[in-house]
Short mmCIF file of C-alpha atoms and ligand atoms in Angstrom, two decimals:
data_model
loop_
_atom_site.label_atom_id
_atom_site.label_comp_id
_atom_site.label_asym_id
_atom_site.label_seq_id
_atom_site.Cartn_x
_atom_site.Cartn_y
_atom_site.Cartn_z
CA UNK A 1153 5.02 31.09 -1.88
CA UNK A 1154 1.50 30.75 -3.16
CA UNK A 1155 -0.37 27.88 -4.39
CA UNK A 1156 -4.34 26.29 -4.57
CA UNK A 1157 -3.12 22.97 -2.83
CA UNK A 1158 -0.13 22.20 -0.72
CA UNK A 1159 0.68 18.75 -1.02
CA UNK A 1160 3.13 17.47 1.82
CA UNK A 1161 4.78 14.51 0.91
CA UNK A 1162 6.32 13.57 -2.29
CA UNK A 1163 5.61 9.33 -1.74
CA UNK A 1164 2.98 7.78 -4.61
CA UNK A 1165 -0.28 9.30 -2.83
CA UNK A 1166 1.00 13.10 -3.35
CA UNK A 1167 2.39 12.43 -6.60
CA UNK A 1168 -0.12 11.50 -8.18
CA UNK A 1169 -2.76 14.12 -6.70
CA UNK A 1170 -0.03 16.64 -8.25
CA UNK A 1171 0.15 14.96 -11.49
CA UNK A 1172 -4.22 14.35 -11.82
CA UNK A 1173 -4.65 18.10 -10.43
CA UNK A 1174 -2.01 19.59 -12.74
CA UNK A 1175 -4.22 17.52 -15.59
CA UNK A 1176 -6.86 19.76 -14.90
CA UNK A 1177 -5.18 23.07 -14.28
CA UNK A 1178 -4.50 23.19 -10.61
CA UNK A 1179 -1.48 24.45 -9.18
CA UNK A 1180 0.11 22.94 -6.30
CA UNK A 1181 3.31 22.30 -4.56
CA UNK A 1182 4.68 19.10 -3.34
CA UNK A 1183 7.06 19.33 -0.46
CA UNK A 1184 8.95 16.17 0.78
CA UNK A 1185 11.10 15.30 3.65
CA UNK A 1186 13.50 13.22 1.80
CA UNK A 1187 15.61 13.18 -1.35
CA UNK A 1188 14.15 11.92 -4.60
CA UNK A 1189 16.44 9.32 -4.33
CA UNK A 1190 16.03 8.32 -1.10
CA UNK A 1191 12.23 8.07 -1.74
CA UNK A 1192 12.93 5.56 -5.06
CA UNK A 1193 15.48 3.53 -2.74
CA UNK A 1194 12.58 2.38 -0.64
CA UNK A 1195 11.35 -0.86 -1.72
CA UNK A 1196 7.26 -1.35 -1.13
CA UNK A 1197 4.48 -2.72 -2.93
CA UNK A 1198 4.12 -4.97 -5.60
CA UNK A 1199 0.50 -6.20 -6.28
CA UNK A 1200 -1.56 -3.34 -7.99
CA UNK A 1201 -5.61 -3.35 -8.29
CA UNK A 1202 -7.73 -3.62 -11.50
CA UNK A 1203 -8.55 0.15 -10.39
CA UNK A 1204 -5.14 1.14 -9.83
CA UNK A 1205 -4.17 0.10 -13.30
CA UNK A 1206 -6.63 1.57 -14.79
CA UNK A 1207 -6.01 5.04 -13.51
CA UNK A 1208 -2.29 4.45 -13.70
CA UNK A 1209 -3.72 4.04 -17.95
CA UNK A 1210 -6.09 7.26 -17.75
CA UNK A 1211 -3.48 9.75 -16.67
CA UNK A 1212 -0.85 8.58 -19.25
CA UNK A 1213 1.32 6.62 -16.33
CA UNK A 1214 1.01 3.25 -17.80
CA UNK A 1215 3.70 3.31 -20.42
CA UNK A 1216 6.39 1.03 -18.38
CA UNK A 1217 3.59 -0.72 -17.06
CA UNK A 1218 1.68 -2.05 -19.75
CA UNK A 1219 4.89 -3.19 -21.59
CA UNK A 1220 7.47 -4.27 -18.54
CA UNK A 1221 4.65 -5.73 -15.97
CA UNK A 1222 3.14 -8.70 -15.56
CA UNK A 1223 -0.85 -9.40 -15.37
CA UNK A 1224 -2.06 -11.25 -12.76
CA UNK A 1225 -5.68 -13.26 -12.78
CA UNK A 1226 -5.00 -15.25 -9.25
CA UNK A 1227 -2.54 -16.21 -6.29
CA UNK A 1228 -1.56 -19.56 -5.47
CA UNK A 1229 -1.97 -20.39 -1.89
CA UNK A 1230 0.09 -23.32 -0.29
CA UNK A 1231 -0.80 -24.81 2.59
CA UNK A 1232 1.27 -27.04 5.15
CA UNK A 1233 -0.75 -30.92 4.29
CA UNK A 1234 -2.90 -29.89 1.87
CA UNK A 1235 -3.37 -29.83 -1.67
CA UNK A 1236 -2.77 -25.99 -3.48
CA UNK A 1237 -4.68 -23.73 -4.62
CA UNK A 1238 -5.32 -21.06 -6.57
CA UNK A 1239 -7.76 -18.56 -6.00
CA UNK A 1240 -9.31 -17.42 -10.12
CA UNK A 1241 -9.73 -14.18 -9.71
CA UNK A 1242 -10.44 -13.33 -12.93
CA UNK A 1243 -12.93 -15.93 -13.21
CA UNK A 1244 -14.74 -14.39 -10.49
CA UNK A 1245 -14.66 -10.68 -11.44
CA UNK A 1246 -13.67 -10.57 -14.97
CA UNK A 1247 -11.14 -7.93 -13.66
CA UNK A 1248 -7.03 -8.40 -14.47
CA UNK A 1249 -4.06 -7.32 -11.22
CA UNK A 1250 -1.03 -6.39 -12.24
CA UNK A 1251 2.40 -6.79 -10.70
CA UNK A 1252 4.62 -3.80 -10.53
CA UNK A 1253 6.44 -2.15 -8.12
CA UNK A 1254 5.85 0.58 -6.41
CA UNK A 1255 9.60 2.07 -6.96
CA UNK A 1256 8.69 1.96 -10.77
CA UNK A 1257 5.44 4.20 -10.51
CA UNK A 1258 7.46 6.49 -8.09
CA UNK A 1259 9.67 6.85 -11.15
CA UNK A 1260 7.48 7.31 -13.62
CA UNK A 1261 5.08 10.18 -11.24
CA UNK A 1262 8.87 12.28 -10.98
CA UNK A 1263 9.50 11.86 -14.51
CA UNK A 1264 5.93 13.26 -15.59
CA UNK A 1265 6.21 16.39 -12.62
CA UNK A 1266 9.55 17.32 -13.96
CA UNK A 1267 8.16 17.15 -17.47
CA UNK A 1268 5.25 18.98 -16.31
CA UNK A 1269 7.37 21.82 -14.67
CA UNK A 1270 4.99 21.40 -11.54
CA UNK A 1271 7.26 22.30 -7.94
CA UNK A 1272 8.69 20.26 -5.67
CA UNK A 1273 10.71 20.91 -2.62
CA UNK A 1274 12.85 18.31 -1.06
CA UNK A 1275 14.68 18.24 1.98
CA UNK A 1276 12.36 19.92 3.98
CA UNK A 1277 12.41 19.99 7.80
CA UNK A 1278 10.06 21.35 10.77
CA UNK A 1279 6.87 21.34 8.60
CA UNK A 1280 4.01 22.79 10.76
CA UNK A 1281 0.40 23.56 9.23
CA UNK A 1282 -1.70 26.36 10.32
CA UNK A 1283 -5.38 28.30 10.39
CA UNK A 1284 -7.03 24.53 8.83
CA UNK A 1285 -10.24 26.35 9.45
CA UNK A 1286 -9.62 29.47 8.15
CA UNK A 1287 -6.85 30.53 5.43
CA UNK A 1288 -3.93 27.91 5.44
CA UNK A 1289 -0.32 27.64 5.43
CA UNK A 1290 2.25 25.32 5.41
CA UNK A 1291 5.56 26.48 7.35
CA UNK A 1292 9.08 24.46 7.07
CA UNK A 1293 12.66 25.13 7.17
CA UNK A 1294 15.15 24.32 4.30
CA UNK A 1295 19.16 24.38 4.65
CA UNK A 1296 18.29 26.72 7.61
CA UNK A 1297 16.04 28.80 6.31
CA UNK A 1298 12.07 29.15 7.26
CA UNK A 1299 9.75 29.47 4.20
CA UNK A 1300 6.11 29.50 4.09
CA UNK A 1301 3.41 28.56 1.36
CA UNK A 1302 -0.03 30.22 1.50
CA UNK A 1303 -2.58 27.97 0.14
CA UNK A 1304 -6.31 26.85 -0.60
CA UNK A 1305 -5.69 23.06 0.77
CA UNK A 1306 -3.47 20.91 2.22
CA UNK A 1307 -3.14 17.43 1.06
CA UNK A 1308 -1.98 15.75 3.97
CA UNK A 1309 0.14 12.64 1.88
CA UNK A 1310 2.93 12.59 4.60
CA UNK A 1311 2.85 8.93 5.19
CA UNK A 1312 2.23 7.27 8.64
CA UNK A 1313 4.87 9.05 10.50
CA UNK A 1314 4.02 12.94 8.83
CA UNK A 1315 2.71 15.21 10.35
CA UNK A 1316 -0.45 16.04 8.58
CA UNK A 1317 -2.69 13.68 10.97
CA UNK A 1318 -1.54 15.29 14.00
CA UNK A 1319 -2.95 18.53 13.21
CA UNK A 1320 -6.16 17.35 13.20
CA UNK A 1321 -6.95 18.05 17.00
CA UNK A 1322 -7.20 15.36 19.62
CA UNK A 1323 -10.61 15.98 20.65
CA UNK A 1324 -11.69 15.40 16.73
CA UNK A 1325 -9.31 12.55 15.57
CA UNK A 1326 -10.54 9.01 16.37
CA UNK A 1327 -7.86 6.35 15.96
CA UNK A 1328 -8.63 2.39 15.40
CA UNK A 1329 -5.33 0.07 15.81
CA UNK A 1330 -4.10 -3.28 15.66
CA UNK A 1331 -0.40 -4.43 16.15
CA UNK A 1332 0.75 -7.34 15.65
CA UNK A 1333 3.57 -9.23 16.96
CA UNK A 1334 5.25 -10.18 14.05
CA UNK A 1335 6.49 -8.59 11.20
CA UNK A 1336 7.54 -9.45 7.49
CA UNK A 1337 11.41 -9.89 6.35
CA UNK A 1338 11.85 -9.27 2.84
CA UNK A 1339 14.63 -10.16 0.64
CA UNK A 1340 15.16 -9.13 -3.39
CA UNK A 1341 17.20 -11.72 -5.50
CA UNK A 1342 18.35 -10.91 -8.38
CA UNK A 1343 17.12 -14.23 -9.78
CA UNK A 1344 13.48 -15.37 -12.25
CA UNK A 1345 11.13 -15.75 -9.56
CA UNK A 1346 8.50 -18.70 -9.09
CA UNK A 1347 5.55 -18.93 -11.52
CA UNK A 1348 3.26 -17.19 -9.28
CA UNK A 1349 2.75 -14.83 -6.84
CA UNK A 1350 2.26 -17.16 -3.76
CA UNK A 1351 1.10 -17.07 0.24
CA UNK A 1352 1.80 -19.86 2.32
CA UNK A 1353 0.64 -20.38 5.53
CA UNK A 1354 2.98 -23.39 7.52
CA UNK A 1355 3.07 -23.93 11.20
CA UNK A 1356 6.28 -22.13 11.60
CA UNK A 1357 4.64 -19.18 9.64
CA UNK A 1358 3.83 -17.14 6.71
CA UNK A 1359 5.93 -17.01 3.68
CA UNK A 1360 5.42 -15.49 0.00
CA UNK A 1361 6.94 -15.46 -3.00
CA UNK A 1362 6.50 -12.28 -5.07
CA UNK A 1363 8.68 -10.15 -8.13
CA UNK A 1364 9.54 -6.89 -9.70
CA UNK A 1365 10.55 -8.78 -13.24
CA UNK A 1366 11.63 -11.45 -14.52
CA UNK A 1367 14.81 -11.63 -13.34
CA UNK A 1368 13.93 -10.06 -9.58
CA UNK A 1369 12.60 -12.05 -6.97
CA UNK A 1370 11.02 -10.45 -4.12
CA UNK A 1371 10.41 -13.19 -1.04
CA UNK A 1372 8.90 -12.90 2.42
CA UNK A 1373 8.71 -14.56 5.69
CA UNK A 1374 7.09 -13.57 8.97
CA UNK A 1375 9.76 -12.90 12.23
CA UNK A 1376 9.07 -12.06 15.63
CA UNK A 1377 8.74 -8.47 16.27
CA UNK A 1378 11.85 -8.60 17.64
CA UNK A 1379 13.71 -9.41 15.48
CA UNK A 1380 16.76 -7.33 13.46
CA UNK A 1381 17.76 -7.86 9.72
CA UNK A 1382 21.51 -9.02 11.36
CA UNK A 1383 20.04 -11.60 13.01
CA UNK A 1384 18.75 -13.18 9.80
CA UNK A 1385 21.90 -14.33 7.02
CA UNK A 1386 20.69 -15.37 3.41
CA UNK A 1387 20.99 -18.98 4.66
CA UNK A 1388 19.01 -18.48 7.60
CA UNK A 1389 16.53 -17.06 5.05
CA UNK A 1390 16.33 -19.94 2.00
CA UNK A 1391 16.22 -22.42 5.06
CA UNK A 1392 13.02 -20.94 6.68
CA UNK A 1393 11.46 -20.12 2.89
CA UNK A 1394 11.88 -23.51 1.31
CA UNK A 1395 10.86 -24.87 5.26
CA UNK A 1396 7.40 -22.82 4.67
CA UNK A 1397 7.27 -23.54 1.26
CA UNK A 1398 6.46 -27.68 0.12
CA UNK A 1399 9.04 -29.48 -1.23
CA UNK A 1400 7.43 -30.06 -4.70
CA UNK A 1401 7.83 -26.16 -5.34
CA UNK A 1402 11.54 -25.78 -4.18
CA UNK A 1403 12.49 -26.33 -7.82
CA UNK A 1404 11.10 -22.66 -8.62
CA UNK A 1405 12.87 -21.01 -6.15
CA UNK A 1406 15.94 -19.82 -7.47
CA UNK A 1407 18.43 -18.51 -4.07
CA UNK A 1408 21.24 -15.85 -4.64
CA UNK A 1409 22.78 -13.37 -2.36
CA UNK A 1410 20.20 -10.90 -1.46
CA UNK A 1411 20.34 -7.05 -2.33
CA UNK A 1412 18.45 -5.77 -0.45
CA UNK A 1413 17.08 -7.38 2.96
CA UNK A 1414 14.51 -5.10 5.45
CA UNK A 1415 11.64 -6.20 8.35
CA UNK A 1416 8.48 -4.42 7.88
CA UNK A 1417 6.13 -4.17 11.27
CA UNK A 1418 2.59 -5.19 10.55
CA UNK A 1419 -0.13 -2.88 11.47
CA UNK A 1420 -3.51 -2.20 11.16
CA UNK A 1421 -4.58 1.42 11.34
CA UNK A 1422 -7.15 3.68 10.94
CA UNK A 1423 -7.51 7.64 11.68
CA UNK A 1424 -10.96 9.35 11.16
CA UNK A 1425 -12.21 11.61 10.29
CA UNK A 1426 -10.05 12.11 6.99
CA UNK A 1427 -10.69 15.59 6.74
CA UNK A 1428 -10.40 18.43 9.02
CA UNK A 1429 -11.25 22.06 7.63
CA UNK A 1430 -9.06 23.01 4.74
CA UNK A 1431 -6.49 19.49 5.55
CA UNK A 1432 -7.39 16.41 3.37
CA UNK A 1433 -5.32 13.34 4.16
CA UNK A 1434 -4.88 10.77 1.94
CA UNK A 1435 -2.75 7.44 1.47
CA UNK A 1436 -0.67 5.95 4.56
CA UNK A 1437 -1.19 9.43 6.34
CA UNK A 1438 -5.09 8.28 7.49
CA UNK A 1439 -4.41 4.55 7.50
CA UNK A 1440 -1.74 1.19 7.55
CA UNK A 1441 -2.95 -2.02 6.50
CA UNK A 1442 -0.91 -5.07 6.91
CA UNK A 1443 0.83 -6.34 4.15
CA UNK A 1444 -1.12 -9.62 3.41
CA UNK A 1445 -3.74 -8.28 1.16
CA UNK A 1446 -1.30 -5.64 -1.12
CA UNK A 1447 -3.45 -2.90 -0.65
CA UNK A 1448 -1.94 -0.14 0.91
CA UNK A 1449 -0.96 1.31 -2.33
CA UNK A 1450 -4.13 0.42 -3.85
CA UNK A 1451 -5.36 2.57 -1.06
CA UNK A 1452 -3.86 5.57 -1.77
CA UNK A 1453 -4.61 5.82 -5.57
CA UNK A 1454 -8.39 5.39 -4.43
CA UNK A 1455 -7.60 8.72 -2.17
CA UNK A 1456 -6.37 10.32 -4.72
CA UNK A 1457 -9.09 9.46 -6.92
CA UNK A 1458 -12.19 11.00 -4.38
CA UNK A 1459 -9.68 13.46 -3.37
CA UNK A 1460 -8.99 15.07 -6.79
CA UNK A 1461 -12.23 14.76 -8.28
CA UNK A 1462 -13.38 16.65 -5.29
CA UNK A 1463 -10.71 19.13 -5.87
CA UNK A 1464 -11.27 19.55 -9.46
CA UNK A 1465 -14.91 19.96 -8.40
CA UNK A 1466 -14.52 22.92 -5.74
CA UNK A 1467 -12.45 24.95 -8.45
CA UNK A 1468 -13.57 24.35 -11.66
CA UNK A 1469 -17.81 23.96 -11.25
CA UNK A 1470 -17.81 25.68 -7.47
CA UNK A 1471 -19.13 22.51 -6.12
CA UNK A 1472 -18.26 20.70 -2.45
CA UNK A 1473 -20.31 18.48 -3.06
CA UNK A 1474 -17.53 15.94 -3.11
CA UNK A 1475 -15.00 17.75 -0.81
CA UNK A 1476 -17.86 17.23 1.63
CA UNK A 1477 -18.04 13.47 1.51
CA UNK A 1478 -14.49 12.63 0.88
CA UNK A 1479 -13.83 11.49 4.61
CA UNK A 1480 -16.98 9.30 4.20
CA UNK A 1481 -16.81 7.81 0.76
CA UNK A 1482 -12.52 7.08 1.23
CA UNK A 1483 -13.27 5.72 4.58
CA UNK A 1484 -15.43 3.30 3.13
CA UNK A 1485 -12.98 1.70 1.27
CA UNK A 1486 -10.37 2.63 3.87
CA UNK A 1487 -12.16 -0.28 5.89
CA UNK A 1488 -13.31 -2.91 3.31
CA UNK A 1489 -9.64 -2.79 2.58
CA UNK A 1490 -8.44 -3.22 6.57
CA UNK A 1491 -10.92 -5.74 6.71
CA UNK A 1492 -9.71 -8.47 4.13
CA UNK A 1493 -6.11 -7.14 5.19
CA UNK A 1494 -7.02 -8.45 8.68
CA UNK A 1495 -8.60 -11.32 7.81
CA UNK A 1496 -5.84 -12.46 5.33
CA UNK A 1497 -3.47 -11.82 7.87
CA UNK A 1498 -5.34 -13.39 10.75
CA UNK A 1499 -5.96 -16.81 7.90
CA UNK A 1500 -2.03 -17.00 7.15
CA UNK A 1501 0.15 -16.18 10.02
CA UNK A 1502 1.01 -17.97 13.04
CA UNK A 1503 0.33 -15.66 16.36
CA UNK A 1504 2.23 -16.39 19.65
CA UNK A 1505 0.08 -18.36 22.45
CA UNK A 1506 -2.87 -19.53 19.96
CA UNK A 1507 -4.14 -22.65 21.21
CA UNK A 1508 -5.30 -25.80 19.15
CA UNK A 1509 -8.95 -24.12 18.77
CA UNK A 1510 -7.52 -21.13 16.79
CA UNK A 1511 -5.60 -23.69 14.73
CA UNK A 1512 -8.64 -25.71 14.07
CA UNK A 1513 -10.74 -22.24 13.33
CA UNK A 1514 -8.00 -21.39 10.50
CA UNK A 1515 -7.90 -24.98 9.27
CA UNK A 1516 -11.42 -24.66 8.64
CA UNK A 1517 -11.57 -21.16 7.26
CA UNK A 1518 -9.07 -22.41 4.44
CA UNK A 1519 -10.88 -25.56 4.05
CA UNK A 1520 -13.86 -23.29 3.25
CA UNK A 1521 -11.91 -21.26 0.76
CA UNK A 1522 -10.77 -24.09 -0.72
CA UNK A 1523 -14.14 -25.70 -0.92
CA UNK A 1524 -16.71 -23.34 -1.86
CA UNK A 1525 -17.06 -21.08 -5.07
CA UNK A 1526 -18.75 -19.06 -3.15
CA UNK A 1527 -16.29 -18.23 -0.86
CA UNK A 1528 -13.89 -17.80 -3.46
CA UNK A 1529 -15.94 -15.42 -5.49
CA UNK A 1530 -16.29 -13.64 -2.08
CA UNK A 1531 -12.87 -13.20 -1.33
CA UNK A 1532 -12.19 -12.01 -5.42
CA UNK A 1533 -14.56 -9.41 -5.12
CA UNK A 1534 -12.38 -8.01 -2.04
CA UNK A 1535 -8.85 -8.69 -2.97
CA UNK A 1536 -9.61 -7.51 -6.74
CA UNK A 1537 -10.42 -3.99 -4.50
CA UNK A 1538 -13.63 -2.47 -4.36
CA UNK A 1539 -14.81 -0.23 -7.16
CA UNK A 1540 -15.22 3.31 -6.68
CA UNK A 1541 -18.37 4.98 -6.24
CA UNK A 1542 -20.05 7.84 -7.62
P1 RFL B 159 4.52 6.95 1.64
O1 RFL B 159 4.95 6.08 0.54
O2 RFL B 159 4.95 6.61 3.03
O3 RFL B 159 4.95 8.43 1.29
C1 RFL B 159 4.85 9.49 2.23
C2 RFL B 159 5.91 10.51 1.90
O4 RFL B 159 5.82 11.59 2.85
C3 RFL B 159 7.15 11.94 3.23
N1 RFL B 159 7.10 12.64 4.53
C4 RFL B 159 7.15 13.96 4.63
N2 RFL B 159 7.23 14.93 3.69
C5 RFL B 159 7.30 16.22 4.13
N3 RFL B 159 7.30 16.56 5.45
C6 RFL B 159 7.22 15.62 6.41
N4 RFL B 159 7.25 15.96 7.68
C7 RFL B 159 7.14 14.26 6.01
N5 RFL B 159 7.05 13.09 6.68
C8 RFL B 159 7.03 12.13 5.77
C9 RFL B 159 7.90 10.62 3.27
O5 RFL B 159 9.30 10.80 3.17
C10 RFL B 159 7.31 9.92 2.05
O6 RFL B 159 8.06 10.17 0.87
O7 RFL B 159 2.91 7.06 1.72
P2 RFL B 159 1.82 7.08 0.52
O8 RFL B 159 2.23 8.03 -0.56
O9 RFL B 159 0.53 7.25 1.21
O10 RFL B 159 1.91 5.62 -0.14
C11 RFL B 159 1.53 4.47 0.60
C12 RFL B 159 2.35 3.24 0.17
O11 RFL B 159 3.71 3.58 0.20
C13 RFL B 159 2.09 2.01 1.06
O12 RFL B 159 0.74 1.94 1.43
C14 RFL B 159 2.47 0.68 0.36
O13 RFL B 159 3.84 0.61 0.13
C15 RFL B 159 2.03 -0.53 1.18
N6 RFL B 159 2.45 -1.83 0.62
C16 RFL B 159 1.73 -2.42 -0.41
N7 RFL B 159 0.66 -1.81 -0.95
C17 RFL B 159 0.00 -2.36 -2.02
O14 RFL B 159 -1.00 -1.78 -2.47
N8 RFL B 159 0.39 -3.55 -2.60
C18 RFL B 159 1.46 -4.25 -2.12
O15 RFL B 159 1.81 -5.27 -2.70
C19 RFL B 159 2.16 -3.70 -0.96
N9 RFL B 159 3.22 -4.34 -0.46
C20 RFL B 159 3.58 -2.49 1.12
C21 RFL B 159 3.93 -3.76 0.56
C22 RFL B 159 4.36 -1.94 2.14
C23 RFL B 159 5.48 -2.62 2.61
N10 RFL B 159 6.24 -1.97 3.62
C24 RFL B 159 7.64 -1.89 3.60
C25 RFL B 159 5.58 -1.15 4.61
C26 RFL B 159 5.02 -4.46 1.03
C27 RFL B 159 5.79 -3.90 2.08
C28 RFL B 159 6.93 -4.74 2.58
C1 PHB B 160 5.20 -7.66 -2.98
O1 PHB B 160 5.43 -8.06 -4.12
O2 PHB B 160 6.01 -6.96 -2.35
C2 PHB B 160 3.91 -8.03 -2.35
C3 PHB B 160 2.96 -8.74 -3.07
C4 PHB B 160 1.76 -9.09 -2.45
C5 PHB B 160 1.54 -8.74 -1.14
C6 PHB B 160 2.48 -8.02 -0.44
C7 PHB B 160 3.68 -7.67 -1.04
O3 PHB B 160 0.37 -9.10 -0.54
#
């Protein structure tokens, strides 16, 4: 097979290169690992961007969106003794979130590439890439047969455990990481969820409160590392969330048997550069960000964004101009986004072995939140995502 960009990996970051590329009349072929419904089973994010929606509304994905999801202009943060609060994030940047899952856009970037007639390959095993530096290919098997695609680019969209960032050699490929010992359980309840999107940080540890609609609850709360999904029942679960949570919000929180119940590790994780000869990489491929500030999706539509305007650039006005700075300009946003991830992580968890100075240190960040407009306008700027540049 031929095509101008290989994209490997059919998750939201090479769907929606495909479907901006195939806007402006470039070909390319998505491969993917998985069935397509084995990639819509996965339940992910929730929270998306100002930016996000607004490119989700410029490529004609916002249909489902705009009617079935549900603004957001701030997130209510309890905290164990204190009063709440609610960070105005609209106030602060004029700018509108929006909360809808990721399994929805998933949907809706299949339905447009089947409507567009654009290829797709699932199932695919063994993928190796080749000659990044000179003319590249893409090799894989498929029900036991090897196949090949000859290409421009490869879009390296393969998620954190593809094999895109690999290829980029060792002597090249810088990697920045953070683990952390705990990780995020998450239930969805088919029951109205609370008013608000909410964090809450309690001695015991982090909890949220989040939703798909309004009759789909999606709730968190940090575990060990260690721990499995058996070792947590749906009791276990309400007991520890209304624990977290203060008593004078337990009337929101509507329990049910859960349908779906999975523990997320929490990373941080960055791999530079982002391009290597003819390979681009884009969404969770280059970089993981803990779950706390709901940007890894948001992350891999601003990819997409330098990635395909720098495509669009090379073949339609013979300009790298953009292909040349991509790994610069993403990166840039790659780390204002790990950094309010770390730090919102770092403000609401509890970690293992911290000692009554690291309590008093997060007591006082949140009393400074809490206090200063400032502070809050700060932290809006960042959670609200930056905006793209030029
Ligand atoms: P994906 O979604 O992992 O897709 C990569 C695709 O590549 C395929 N693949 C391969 N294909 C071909 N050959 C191979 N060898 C391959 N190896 C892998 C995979 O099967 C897959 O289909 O990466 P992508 O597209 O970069 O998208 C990134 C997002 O999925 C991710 O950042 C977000 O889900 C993160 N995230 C959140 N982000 C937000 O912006 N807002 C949120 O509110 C938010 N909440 C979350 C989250 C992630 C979570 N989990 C489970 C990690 C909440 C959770 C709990
Ligand atoms: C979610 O709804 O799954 C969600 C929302 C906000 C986050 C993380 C996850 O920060």
């Amino acid at each position: 097979m031929r095509t101008q960009v290989c994209i490997i990996g059919g998750g939201p970051a090479g769907l929606f290169l495909a479907h901006v590329l195939h806007a402006a009349g470039i070909e390319s072929i998505v491969i993917e690992r998985q069935t397509k419904n084995h990639v819509l089973s996965r339940i992910r994010a929730g929270v998306l961007e100002a930016g996000t929606v607004d490119l989700l509304r410029q490529y004609g994905l916002a249909g489902r969106m705009d009617r079935d999801g549900m603004p957001k202009d701030g997130t209510r943060i309890f905290w164990e003794g204190k009063a709440d609060f609610w960070i105005d994030v609209i106030r602060w940047t004029g700018k509108r979130m929006m909360v809808w899952g990721q399994t929805q856009i998933t949907e809706d970037l299949y339905a447009a590439r089947e409507r567009d007639g654009g290829e797709m390959v699932f199932e695919v095993e063994n993928v190796a890439l080749h000659d990044l530096d000179g003319a590249p290919s893409v090799t894989f098997d498929r029900h036991g047969e090897s196949q090949r695609i000859d290409c421009d680019f490869i879009a390296g969209c393969d998620g954190f455990h593809g094999p895109s960032r690999m290829a980029i050699p060792a002597d090249i490929r810088r990697e920045y990481e953070r683990a952390y010992p705990f990780g995020w359980l998450g239930i969805m309840v088919e029951k109205p969820p609370m008013k608000e999107i909410a964090y809450a940080y309690h001695s015991e540890g982090f909890a949220m409160a989040s939703r798909r609609n309004p009759m789909l609850s999606r709730y968190y709360v940090q575990v060990p590392s260690t721990d499995k999904v058996e070792d947590w029942s749906d009791d276990r679960f309400w007991e520890a969330l209304h624990r977290r949570l203060p008593e004078h919000a337990h009337g929101e929180i509507e329990t049910g048997p859960s349908i779906e119940k999975s523990i997320a590790p929490l990373r941080s994780f960055v791999a530079e550069p982002m391009r290597w000869g003819k390979l681009f990489l884009a969404g969770d491929a280059a970089h993981i960000v803990p779950p706390t500030g709901a940007k890894g999706l948001n992350l891999a539509f601003s990819d997409v964004f330098y990635l395909s305007r720098a495509l669009i650039a090379h073949f339609r006005e013979n300009s790298d101009r953009y292909l040349d700075s991509y790994s610069q300009m993403a990166l840039r946003r790659v780390w204002a986004a790990e950094n309010i991830s770390w730090r919102m992580t770092k403000l609401l968890h509890v970690f293992p072995g911290e000692d009554p100075f690291d309590q008093k240190i997060r007591q006082n960040d949140f009393d400074l939140l809490a206090g200063s407009e400032d502070i809050q306008r700060a932290f809006a700027f960042e959670y609200i995502g930056l905006p793209f540049e030029d």
